[in-house]
Amino acid sequence: MTADIHTYEPRLGHGLPHDPFNAIVGPRPIGWISTQSATGALNLAPYSFFTAFNYVPPIVGFASIGAKDTLRNIEATGEFVWNLATHDLADAMNQSCAAVPPEVSEFELAGLTPLASEKVRPPRVAESPVTFECRSTQIVQLQGIDGEKVPTWLVLGEVVAVHIAKALLKDGVYDTAGAGHILRGGGPADYFTVGPEQLFRMHRPA
């Protein structure tokens, strides 16, 4: 049986053409995060390690692998916005991945429109159908089992305002299947989308 299983210790390497970890833990929601520096410069970047962590209060978080502009801006201002990346916005989201100096706005680079938020200073992506305005609650530098710090920071934030396109509310219920969410998969370039064909329902046991 074990002859049919590929086993490895991550610290010793995976022995494969591409690290499978990201592909196994996926597909993952995209943390498309907009921030603003203390001097007003705008930043927009996607993060593939993103999820929700709590209902009440609603808390979302993402991991910054490396101390990037997004992390520095949140450290300086305590605020950020999550913007839903959809299939229609995939190319623009990808453009916002570009490694550019802090003074270059990814909004302009990707042809997107900054829209003023209501509770925080960073703008929303006007073209995105769902956005969360957030205030940072914790920034935690990760560490390994040896206690050594690694250059990755978990940024958590409480959602203080939610904006949803009314077209995505069907009888008051958010239409995940119809929204066109895109998610990050494994490999160097794999993405997935969510549609009605993937939808199935299971109710919790009584």
PDB file of N, CA, C and O in Angstrom, residues 43-83:
ATOM      1  N   ASN A  43      -2.504  51.173  -2.634  1.00  0.00           N
ATOM      2  CA  ASN A  43      -1.926  49.881  -2.958  1.00  0.00           C
ATOM      3  C   ASN A  43      -3.052  48.865  -3.078  1.00  0.00           C
ATOM      4  O   ASN A  43      -4.028  48.911  -2.333  1.00  0.00           O
ATOM      5  N   LEU A  44      -2.895  47.939  -4.021  1.00  0.00           N
ATOM      6  CA  LEU A  44      -3.866  46.871  -4.207  1.00  0.00           C
ATOM      7  C   LEU A  44      -3.106  45.611  -4.583  1.00  0.00           C
ATOM      8  O   LEU A  44      -2.328  45.617  -5.543  1.00  0.00           O
ATOM      9  N   ALA A  45      -3.301  44.536  -3.819  1.00  0.00           N
ATOM     10  CA  ALA A  45      -2.541  43.310  -4.076  1.00  0.00           C
ATOM     11  C   ALA A  45      -3.354  42.082  -3.683  1.00  0.00           C
ATOM     12  O   ALA A  45      -4.081  42.107  -2.689  1.00  0.00           O
ATOM     13  N   PRO A  46      -3.224  40.980  -4.452  1.00  0.00           N
ATOM     14  CA  PRO A  46      -3.907  39.737  -4.109  1.00  0.00           C
ATOM     15  C   PRO A  46      -3.031  38.825  -3.250  1.00  0.00           C
ATOM     16  O   PRO A  46      -1.824  38.722  -3.470  1.00  0.00           O
ATOM     17  N   TYR A  47      -3.667  38.164  -2.293  1.00  0.00           N
ATOM     18  CA  TYR A  47      -2.976  37.217  -1.407  1.00  0.00           C
ATOM     19  C   TYR A  47      -3.727  35.891  -1.452  1.00  0.00           C
ATOM     20  O   TYR A  47      -4.936  35.848  -1.235  1.00  0.00           O
ATOM     21  N   SER A  48      -2.991  34.805  -1.722  1.00  0.00           N
ATOM     22  CA  SER A  48      -3.655  33.512  -1.880  1.00  0.00           C
ATOM     23  C   SER A  48      -3.877  32.788  -0.552  1.00  0.00           C
ATOM     24  O   SER A  48      -4.615  31.801  -0.515  1.00  0.00           O
ATOM     25  N   PHE A  49      -3.255  33.263   0.522  1.00  0.00           N
ATOM     26  CA  PHE A  49      -3.545  32.714   1.849  1.00  0.00           C
ATOM     27  C   PHE A  49      -4.487  33.683   2.547  1.00  0.00           C
ATOM     28  O   PHE A  49      -4.072  34.638   3.200  1.00  0.00           O
ATOM     29  N   PHE A  50      -5.786  33.433   2.390  1.00  0.00           N
ATOM     30  CA  PHE A  50      -6.820  34.322   2.925  1.00  0.00           C
ATOM     31  C   PHE A  50      -8.027  33.490   3.329  1.00  0.00           C
ATOM     32  O   PHE A  50      -8.385  32.527   2.652  1.00  0.00           O
ATOM     33  N   THR A  51      -8.662  33.880   4.422  1.00  0.00           N
ATOM     34  CA  THR A  51      -9.927  33.236   4.788  1.00  0.00           C
ATOM     35  C   THR A  51     -10.628  34.044   5.878  1.00  0.00           C
ATOM     36  O   THR A  51     -10.100  35.031   6.386  1.00  0.00           O
ATOM     37  N   ALA A  52     -11.843  33.587   6.220  1.00  0.00           N
ATOM     38  CA  ALA A  52     -12.573  34.146   7.362  1.00  0.00           C
ATOM     39  C   ALA A  52     -12.255  33.309   8.590  1.00  0.00           C
ATOM     40  O   ALA A  52     -12.086  32.096   8.495  1.00  0.00           O
ATOM     41  N   PHE A  53     -12.170  33.957   9.751  1.00  0.00           N
ATOM     42  CA  PHE A  53     -11.794  33.275  10.982  1.00  0.00           C
ATOM     43  C   PHE A  53     -12.876  33.298  12.054  1.00  0.00           C
ATOM     44  O   PHE A  53     -12.828  32.504  12.986  1.00  0.00           O
ATOM     45  N   ASN A  54     -13.839  34.207  11.952  1.00  0.00           N
ATOM     46  CA  ASN A  54     -14.825  34.308  13.034  1.00  0.00           C
ATOM     47  C   ASN A  54     -16.103  34.948  12.516  1.00  0.00           C
ATOM     48  O   ASN A  54     -16.078  35.756  11.574  1.00  0.00           O
ATOM     49  N   TYR A  55     -17.251  34.553  13.140  1.00  0.00           N
ATOM     50  CA  TYR A  55     -18.553  35.112  12.787  1.00  0.00           C
ATOM     51  C   TYR A  55     -18.820  36.446  13.478  1.00  0.00           C
ATOM     52  O   TYR A  55     -19.104  37.450  12.839  1.00  0.00           O
ATOM     53  N   VAL A  56     -18.827  36.408  14.832  1.00  0.00           N
ATOM     54  CA  VAL A  56     -19.204  37.594  15.610  1.00  0.00           C
ATOM     55  C   VAL A  56     -18.114  37.905  16.620  1.00  0.00           C
ATOM     56  O   VAL A  56     -17.912  37.123  17.553  1.00  0.00           O
ATOM     57  N   PRO A  57     -17.355  38.966  16.449  1.00  0.00           N
ATOM     58  CA  PRO A  57     -17.417  39.860  15.296  1.00  0.00           C
ATOM     59  C   PRO A  57     -16.809  39.194  14.070  1.00  0.00           C
ATOM     60  O   PRO A  57     -15.984  38.278  14.210  1.00  0.00           O
ATOM     61  N   PRO A  58     -17.192  39.624  12.866  1.00  0.00           N
ATOM     62  CA  PRO A  58     -16.615  39.018  11.673  1.00  0.00           C
ATOM     63  C   PRO A  58     -15.136  39.395  11.536  1.00  0.00           C
ATOM     64  O   PRO A  58     -14.798  40.582  11.512  1.00  0.00           O
ATOM     65  N   ILE A  59     -14.289  38.385  11.471  1.00  0.00           N
ATOM     66  CA  ILE A  59     -12.843  38.615  11.364  1.00  0.00           C
ATOM     67  C   ILE A  59     -12.310  37.847  10.162  1.00  0.00           C
ATOM     68  O   ILE A  59     -12.595  36.659   9.997  1.00  0.00           O
ATOM     69  N   VAL A  60     -11.576  38.547   9.309  1.00  0.00           N
ATOM     70  CA  VAL A  60     -10.912  37.920   8.167  1.00  0.00           C
ATOM     71  C   VAL A  60      -9.411  38.105   8.329  1.00  0.00           C
ATOM     72  O   VAL A  60      -8.943  38.924   9.121  1.00  0.00           O
ATOM     73  N   GLY A  61      -8.653  37.324   7.581  1.00  0.00           N
ATOM     74  CA  GLY A  61      -7.207  37.451   7.687  1.00  0.00           C
ATOM     75  C   GLY A  61      -6.494  36.930   6.460  1.00  0.00           C
ATOM     76  O   GLY A  61      -7.039  36.140   5.690  1.00  0.00           O
ATOM     77  N   PHE A  62      -5.269  37.402   6.284  1.00  0.00           N
ATOM     78  CA  PHE A  62      -4.437  36.935   5.179  1.00  0.00           C
ATOM     79  C   PHE A  62      -2.992  36.889   5.657  1.00  0.00           C
ATOM     80  O   PHE A  62      -2.619  37.532   6.649  1.00  0.00           O
ATOM     81  N   ALA A  63      -2.189  36.102   4.953  1.00  0.00           N
ATOM     82  CA  ALA A  63      -0.770  35.993   5.293  1.00  0.00           C
ATOM     83  C   ALA A  63       0.059  36.689   4.236  1.00  0.00           C
ATOM     84  O   ALA A  63      -0.098  36.436   3.031  1.00  0.00           O
ATOM     85  N   SER A  64       0.943  37.571   4.681  1.00  0.00           N
ATOM     86  CA  SER A  64       1.891  38.251   3.800  1.00  0.00           C
ATOM     87  C   SER A  64       3.224  37.530   3.903  1.00  0.00           C
ATOM     88  O   SER A  64       3.874  37.563   4.953  1.00  0.00           O
ATOM     89  N   ILE A  65       3.607  36.848   2.832  1.00  0.00           N
ATOM     90  CA  ILE A  65       4.899  36.168   2.802  1.00  0.00           C
ATOM     91  C   ILE A  65       5.932  37.193   2.354  1.00  0.00           C
ATOM     92  O   ILE A  65       6.027  37.541   1.181  1.00  0.00           O
ATOM     93  N   GLY A  66       6.639  37.728   3.320  1.00  0.00           N
ATOM     94  CA  GLY A  66       7.527  38.856   3.093  1.00  0.00           C
ATOM     95  C   GLY A  66       6.850  40.138   3.547  1.00  0.00           C
ATOM     96  O   GLY A  66       5.617  40.249   3.533  1.00  0.00           O
ATOM     97  N   ALA A  67       7.663  41.099   3.971  1.00  0.00           N
ATOM     98  CA  ALA A  67       7.129  42.381   4.451  1.00  0.00           C
ATOM     99  C   ALA A  67       6.873  43.282   3.255  1.00  0.00           C
ATOM    100  O   ALA A  67       7.731  44.056   2.841  1.00  0.00           O
ATOM    101  N   LYS A  68       5.673  43.182   2.696  1.00  0.00           N
ATOM    102  CA  LYS A  68       5.326  43.907   1.482  1.00  0.00           C
ATOM    103  C   LYS A  68       4.608  45.214   1.814  1.00  0.00           C
ATOM    104  O   LYS A  68       4.314  45.511   2.973  1.00  0.00           O
ATOM    105  N   ASP A  69       4.315  45.993   0.759  1.00  0.00           N
ATOM    106  CA  ASP A  69       3.679  47.298   0.952  1.00  0.00           C
ATOM    107  C   ASP A  69       2.360  47.177   1.711  1.00  0.00           C
ATOM    108  O   ASP A  69       2.048  48.006   2.566  1.00  0.00           O
ATOM    109  N   THR A  70       1.580  46.135   1.407  1.00  0.00           N
ATOM    110  CA  THR A  70       0.294  45.946   2.089  1.00  0.00           C
ATOM    111  C   THR A  70       0.493  45.855   3.597  1.00  0.00           C
ATOM    112  O   THR A  70      -0.202  46.530   4.369  1.00  0.00           O
ATOM    113  N   LEU A  71       1.427  45.023   4.012  1.00  0.00           N
ATOM    114  CA  LEU A  71       1.700  44.858   5.437  1.00  0.00           C
ATOM    115  C   LEU A  71       2.156  46.178   6.051  1.00  0.00           C
ATOM    116  O   LEU A  71       1.663  46.582   7.116  1.00  0.00           O
ATOM    117  N   ARG A  72       3.082  46.845   5.408  1.00  0.00           N
ATOM    118  CA  ARG A  72       3.604  48.112   5.956  1.00  0.00           C
ATOM    119  C   ARG A  72       2.504  49.158   6.071  1.00  0.00           C
ATOM    120  O   ARG A  72       2.441  49.913   7.049  1.00  0.00           O
ATOM    121  N   ASN A  73       1.620  49.213   5.086  1.00  0.00           N
ATOM    122  CA  ASN A  73       0.527  50.183   5.143  1.00  0.00           C
ATOM    123  C   ASN A  73      -0.429  49.893   6.294  1.00  0.00           C
ATOM    124  O   ASN A  73      -0.891  50.808   6.981  1.00  0.00           O
ATOM    125  N   ILE A  74      -0.735  48.616   6.500  1.00  0.00           N
ATOM    126  CA  ILE A  74      -1.645  48.264   7.600  1.00  0.00           C
ATOM    127  C   ILE A  74      -0.980  48.513   8.950  1.00  0.00           C
ATOM    128  O   ILE A  74      -1.632  48.975   9.899  1.00  0.00           O
ATOM    129  N   GLU A  75       0.305  48.224   9.047  1.00  0.00           N
ATOM    130  CA  GLU A  75       1.024  48.550  10.288  1.00  0.00           C
ATOM    131  C   GLU A  75       0.953  50.045  10.584  1.00  0.00           C
ATOM    132  O   GLU A  75       0.841  50.457  11.742  1.00  0.00           O
ATOM    133  N   ALA A  76       1.006  50.873   9.534  1.00  0.00           N
ATOM    134  CA  ALA A  76       1.021  52.327   9.710  1.00  0.00           C
ATOM    135  C   ALA A  76      -0.363  52.904   9.967  1.00  0.00           C
ATOM    136  O   ALA A  76      -0.509  53.863  10.733  1.00  0.00           O
ATOM    137  N   THR A  77      -1.398  52.332   9.357  1.00  0.00           N
ATOM    138  CA  THR A  77      -2.733  52.940   9.427  1.00  0.00           C
ATOM    139  C   THR A  77      -3.761  52.098  10.165  1.00  0.00           C
ATOM    140  O   THR A  77      -4.782  52.623  10.619  1.00  0.00           O
ATOM    141  N   GLY A  78      -3.542  50.767  10.249  1.00  0.00           N
ATOM    142  CA  GLY A  78      -4.488  49.889  10.932  1.00  0.00           C
ATOM    143  C   GLY A  78      -5.736  49.572  10.137  1.00  0.00           C
ATOM    144  O   GLY A  78      -6.703  49.048  10.705  1.00  0.00           O
ATOM    145  N   GLU A  79      -5.721  49.828   8.825  1.00  0.00           N
ATOM    146  CA  GLU A  79      -6.942  49.645   8.044  1.00  0.00           C
ATOM    147  C   GLU A  79      -6.655  48.967   6.700  1.00  0.00           C
ATOM    148  O   GLU A  79      -5.578  49.126   6.123  1.00  0.00           O
ATOM    149  N   PHE A  80      -7.651  48.239   6.200  1.00  0.00           N
ATOM    150  CA  PHE A  80      -7.564  47.669   4.864  1.00  0.00           C
ATOM    151  C   PHE A  80      -8.965  47.321   4.368  1.00  0.00           C
ATOM    152  O   PHE A  80      -9.930  47.334   5.139  1.00  0.00           O
ATOM    153  N   VAL A  81      -9.064  47.011   3.073  1.00  0.00           N
ATOM    154  CA  VAL A  81     -10.328  46.593   2.469  1.00  0.00           C
ATOM    155  C   VAL A  81     -10.094  45.296   1.704  1.00  0.00           C
ATOM    156  O   VAL A  81      -9.106  45.165   0.980  1.00  0.00           O
ATOM    157  N   TRP A  82     -10.989  44.327   1.903  1.00  0.00           N
ATOM    158  CA  TRP A  82     -10.982  43.124   1.077  1.00  0.00           C
ATOM    159  C   TRP A  82     -11.987  43.314  -0.039  1.00  0.00           C
ATOM    160  O   TRP A  82     -13.123  43.762   0.175  1.00  0.00           O
ATOM    161  N   ASN A  83     -11.566  42.979  -1.270  1.00  0.00           N
ATOM    162  CA  ASN A  83     -12.400  43.121  -2.454  1.00  0.00           C
ATOM    163  C   ASN A  83     -12.564  41.747  -3.106  1.00  0.00           C
ATOM    164  O   ASN A  83     -11.568  41.043  -3.328  1.00  0.00           O
TER     165      ASN A  83
END
